[in-house]
mmCIF file of C-alpha atoms in Angstrom:
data_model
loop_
_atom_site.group_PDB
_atom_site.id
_atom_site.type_symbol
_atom_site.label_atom_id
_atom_site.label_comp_id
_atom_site.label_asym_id
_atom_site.label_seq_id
_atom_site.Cartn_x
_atom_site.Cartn_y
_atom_site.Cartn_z
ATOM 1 C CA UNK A 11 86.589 59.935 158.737
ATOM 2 C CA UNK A 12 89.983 60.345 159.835
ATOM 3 C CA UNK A 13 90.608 63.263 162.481
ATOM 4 C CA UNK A 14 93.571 65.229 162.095
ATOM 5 C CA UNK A 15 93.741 67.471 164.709
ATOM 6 C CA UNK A 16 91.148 68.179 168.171
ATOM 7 C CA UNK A 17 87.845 69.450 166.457
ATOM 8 C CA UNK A 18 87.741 72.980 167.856
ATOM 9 C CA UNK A 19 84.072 73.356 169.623
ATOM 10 C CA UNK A 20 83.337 77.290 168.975
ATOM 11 C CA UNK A 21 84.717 77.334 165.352
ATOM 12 C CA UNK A 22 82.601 77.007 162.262
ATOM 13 C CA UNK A 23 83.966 73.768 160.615
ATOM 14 C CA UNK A 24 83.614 73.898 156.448
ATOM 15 C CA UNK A 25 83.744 71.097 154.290
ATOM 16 C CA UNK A 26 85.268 71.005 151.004
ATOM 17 C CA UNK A 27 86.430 68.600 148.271
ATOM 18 C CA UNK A 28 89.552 66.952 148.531
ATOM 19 C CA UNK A 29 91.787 64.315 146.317
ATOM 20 C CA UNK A 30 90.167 61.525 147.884
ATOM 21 C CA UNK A 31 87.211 62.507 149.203
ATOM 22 C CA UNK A 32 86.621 65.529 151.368
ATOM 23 C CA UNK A 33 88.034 67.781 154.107
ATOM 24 C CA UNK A 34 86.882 69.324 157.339
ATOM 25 C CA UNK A 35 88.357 72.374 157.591
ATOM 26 C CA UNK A 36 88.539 75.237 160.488
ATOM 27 C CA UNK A 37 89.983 77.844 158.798
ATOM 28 C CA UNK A 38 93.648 76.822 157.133
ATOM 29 C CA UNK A 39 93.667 74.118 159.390
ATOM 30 C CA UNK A 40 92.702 70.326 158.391
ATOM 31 C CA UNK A 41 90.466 68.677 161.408
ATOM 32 C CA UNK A 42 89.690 65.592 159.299
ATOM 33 C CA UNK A 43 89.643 63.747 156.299
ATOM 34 C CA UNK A 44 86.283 61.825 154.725
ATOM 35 C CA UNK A 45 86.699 59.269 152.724
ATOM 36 C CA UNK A 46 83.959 57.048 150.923
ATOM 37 C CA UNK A 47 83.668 53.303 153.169
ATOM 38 C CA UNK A 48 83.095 49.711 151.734
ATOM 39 C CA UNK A 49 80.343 49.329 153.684
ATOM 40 C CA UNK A 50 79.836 46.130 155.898
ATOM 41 C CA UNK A 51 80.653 47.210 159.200
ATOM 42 C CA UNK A 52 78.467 45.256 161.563
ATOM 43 C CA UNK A 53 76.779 45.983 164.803
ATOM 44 C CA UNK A 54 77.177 45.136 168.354
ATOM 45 C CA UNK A 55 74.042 43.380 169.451
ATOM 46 C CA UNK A 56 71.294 44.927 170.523
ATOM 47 C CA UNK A 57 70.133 45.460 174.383
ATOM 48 C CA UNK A 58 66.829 46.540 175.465
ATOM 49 C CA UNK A 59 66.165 49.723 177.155
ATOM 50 C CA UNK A 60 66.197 48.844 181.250
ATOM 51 C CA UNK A 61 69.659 47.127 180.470
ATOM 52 C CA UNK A 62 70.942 50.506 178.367
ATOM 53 C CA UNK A 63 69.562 52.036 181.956
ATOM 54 C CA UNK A 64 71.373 49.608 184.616
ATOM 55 C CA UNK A 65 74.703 50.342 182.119
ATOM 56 C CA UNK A 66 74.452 54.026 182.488
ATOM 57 C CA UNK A 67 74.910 53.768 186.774
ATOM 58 C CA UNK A 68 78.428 52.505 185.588
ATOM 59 C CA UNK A 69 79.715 55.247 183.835
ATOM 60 C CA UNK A 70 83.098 55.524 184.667
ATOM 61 C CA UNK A 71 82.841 59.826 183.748
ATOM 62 C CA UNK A 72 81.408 60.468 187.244
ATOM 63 C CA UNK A 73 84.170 59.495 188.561
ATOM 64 C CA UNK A 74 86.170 61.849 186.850
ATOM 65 C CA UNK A 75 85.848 63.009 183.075
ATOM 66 C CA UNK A 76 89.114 63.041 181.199
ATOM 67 C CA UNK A 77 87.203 65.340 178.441
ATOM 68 C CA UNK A 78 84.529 67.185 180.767
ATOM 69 C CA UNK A 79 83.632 69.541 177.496
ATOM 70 C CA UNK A 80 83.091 66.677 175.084
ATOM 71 C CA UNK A 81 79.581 67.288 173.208
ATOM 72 C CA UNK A 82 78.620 63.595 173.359
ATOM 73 C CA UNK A 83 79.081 62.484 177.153
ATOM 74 C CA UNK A 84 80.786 65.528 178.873
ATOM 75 C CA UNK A 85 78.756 66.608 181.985
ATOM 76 C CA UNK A 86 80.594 70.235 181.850
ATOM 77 C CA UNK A 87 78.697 70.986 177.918
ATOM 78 C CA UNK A 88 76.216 73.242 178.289
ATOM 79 C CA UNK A 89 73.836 71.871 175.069
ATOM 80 C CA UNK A 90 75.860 68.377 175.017
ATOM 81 C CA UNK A 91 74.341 64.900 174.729
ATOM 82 C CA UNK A 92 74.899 63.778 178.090
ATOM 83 C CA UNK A 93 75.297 60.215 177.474
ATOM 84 C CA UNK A 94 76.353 58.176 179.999
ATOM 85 C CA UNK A 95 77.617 54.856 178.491
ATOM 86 C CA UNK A 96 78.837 52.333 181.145
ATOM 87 C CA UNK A 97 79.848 48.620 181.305
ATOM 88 C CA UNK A 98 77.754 45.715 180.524
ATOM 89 C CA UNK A 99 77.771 43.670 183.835
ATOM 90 C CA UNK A 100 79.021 39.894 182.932
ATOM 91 C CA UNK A 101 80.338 41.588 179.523
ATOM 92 C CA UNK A 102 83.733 43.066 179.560
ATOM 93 C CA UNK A 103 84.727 45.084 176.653
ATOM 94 C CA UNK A 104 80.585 46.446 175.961
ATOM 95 C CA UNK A 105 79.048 49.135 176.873
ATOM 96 C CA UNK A 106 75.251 50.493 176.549
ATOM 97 C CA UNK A 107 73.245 53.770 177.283
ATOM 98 C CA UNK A 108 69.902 55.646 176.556
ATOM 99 C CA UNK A 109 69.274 58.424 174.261
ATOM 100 C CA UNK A 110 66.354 60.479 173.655
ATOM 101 C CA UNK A 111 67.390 62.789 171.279
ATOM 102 C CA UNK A 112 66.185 66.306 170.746
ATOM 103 C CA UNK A 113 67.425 66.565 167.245
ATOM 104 C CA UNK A 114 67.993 64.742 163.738
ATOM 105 C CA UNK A 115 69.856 64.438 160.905
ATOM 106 C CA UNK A 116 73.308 62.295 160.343
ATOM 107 C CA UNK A 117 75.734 65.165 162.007
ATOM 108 C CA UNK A 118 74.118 64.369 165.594
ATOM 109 C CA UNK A 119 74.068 60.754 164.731
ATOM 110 C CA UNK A 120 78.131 60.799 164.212
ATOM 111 C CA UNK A 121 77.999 61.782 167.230
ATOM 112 C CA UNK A 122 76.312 59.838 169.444
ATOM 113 C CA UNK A 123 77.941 57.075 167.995
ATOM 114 C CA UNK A 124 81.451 58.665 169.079
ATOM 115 C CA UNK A 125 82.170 57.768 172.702
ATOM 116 C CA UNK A 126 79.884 54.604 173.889
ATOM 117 C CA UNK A 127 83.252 53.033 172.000
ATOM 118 C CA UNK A 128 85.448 54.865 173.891
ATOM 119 C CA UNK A 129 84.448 53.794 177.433
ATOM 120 C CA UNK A 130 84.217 50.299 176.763
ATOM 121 C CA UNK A 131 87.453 50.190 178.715
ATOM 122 C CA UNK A 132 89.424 52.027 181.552
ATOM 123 C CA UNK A 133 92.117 53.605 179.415
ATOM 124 C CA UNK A 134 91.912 57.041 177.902
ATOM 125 C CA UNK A 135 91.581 57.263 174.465
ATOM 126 C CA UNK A 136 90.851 59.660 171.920
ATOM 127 C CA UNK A 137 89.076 58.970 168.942
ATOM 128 C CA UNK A 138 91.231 58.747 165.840
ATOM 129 C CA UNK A 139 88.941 57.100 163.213
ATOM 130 C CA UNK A 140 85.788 56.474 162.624
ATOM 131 C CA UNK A 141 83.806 54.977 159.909
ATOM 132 C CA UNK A 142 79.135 54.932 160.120
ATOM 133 C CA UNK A 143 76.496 53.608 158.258
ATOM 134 C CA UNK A 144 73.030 55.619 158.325
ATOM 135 C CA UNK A 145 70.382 53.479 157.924
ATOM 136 C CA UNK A 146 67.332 55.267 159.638
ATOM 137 C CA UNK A 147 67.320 58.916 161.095
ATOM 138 C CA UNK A 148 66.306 58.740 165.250
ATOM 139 C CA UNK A 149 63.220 60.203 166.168
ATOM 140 C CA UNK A 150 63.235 63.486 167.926
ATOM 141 C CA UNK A 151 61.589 62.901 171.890
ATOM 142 C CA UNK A 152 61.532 59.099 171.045
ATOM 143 C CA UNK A 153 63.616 56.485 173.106
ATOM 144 C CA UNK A 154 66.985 55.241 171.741
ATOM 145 C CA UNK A 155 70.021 52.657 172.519
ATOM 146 C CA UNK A 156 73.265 53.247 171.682
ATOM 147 C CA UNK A 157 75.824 49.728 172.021
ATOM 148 C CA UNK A 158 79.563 49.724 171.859
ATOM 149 C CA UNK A 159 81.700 46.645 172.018
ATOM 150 C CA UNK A 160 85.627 45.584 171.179
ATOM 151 C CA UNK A 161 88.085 43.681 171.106
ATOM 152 C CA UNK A 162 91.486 43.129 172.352
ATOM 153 C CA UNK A 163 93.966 46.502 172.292
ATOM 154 C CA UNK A 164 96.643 46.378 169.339
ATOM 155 C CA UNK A 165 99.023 48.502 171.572
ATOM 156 C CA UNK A 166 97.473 51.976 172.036
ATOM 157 C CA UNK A 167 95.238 51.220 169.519
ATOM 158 C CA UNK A 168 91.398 50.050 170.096
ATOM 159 C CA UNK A 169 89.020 48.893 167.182
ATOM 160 C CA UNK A 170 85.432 49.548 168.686
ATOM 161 C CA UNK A 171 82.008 49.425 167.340
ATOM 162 C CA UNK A 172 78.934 50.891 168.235
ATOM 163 C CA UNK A 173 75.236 51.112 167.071
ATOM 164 C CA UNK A 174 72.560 52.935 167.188
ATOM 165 C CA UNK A 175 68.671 50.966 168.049
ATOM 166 C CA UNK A 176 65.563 52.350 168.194
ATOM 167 C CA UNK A 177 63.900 51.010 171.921
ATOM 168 C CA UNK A 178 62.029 48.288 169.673
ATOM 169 C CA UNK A 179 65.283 47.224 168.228
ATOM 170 C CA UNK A 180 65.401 48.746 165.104
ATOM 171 C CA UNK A 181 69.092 49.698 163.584
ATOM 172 C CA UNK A 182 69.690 52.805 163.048
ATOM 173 C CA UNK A 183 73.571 53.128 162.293
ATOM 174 C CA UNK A 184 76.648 51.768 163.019
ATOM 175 C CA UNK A 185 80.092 52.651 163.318
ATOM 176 C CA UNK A 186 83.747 51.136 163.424
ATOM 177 C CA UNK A 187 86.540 52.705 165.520
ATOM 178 C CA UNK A 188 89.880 53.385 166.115
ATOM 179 C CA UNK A 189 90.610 54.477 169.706
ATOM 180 C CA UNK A 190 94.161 55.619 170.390
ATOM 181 C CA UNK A 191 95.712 55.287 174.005
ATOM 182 C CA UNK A 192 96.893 58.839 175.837
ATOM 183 C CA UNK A 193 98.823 59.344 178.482
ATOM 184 C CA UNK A 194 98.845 62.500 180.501
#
């Protein structure tokens, strides 16, 4: 998946066939392109659940959200996630956080697996690619581990990955990034 433009939040998003693959739409407008993957995207290692916890009193969001709305780990959405993925201690570049979700299916997946990559550094980014592998759905009311690691920045770019365990280890999904540097 390749977003276009911002999703907008209160907007019913359509999907329709496209040249290559498919199309999110919002009305006229394009919010992101879906292509088929080659598969093979690997998985940041897997941490158990009192780690995921110790992570989450890092998150650098309390400190000041840069996206305060955002479904996944804003603290201002009303129905959001509320995932608080901080640093690894003795890890730079990983990040880790719980998840009990009250939902399934592979739209709510998508996005939990969006921002643990995006805070696994100080520099805002926005997501501008992201390719996932569903392997298992999460169990509604059962504990969950998201991981996110990277490597060195390409410029403003940021190639992230993050997965998604059960608490006994079990992998879910994974995802590959591409986080683009802002500037306000």
């Amino acid at each position: 998946m390749t977003l276009r433009v911002p999703p907008p939040l209160d907007t019913a998003i359509s999907v329709v066939a496209a040249e290559t693959g498919f199309a999110a739409m919002a009305g006229e407008t394009c919010v992101a392109t879906v292509v088929e993957g080659d598969g093979g995207l690997g998985a940041p290692g897997f941490v158990p659940w009192e780690t995921a916890l110790e992570c989450e009193k890092a998150f650098a969001g309390d400190d000041g959200h840069p996206f305060p709305t955002c479904f996944a780990c804003g603290p201002a959405h009303p129905t959001g996630l509320r995932l608080r993925p901080g640093q690894q201690p003795g890890r730079p570049g990983t990040t880790a956080c719980t998840w009990i979700p009250a939902e399934s299916g592979d739209g709510i997946v998508w996005a939990a697996l969006d921002c643990p990559g995006g805070w696994v550094d100080t520099v805002e980014r926005v997501l501008g690619r992201m390719s996932c592998e569903v392997y298992g759905r999460p169990e509604p009311g059962a504990r969950h581990i998201l991981v996110a690691d990277s490597g060195a920045p390409d410029g403003r770019k940021l190639a992230a990955r993050t997965a998604l365990y059960t608490a006994d280890g079990e992998l879910l999904a994974a995802a590959a990034q591409t986080w683009i540097a802002v500037q306000r």
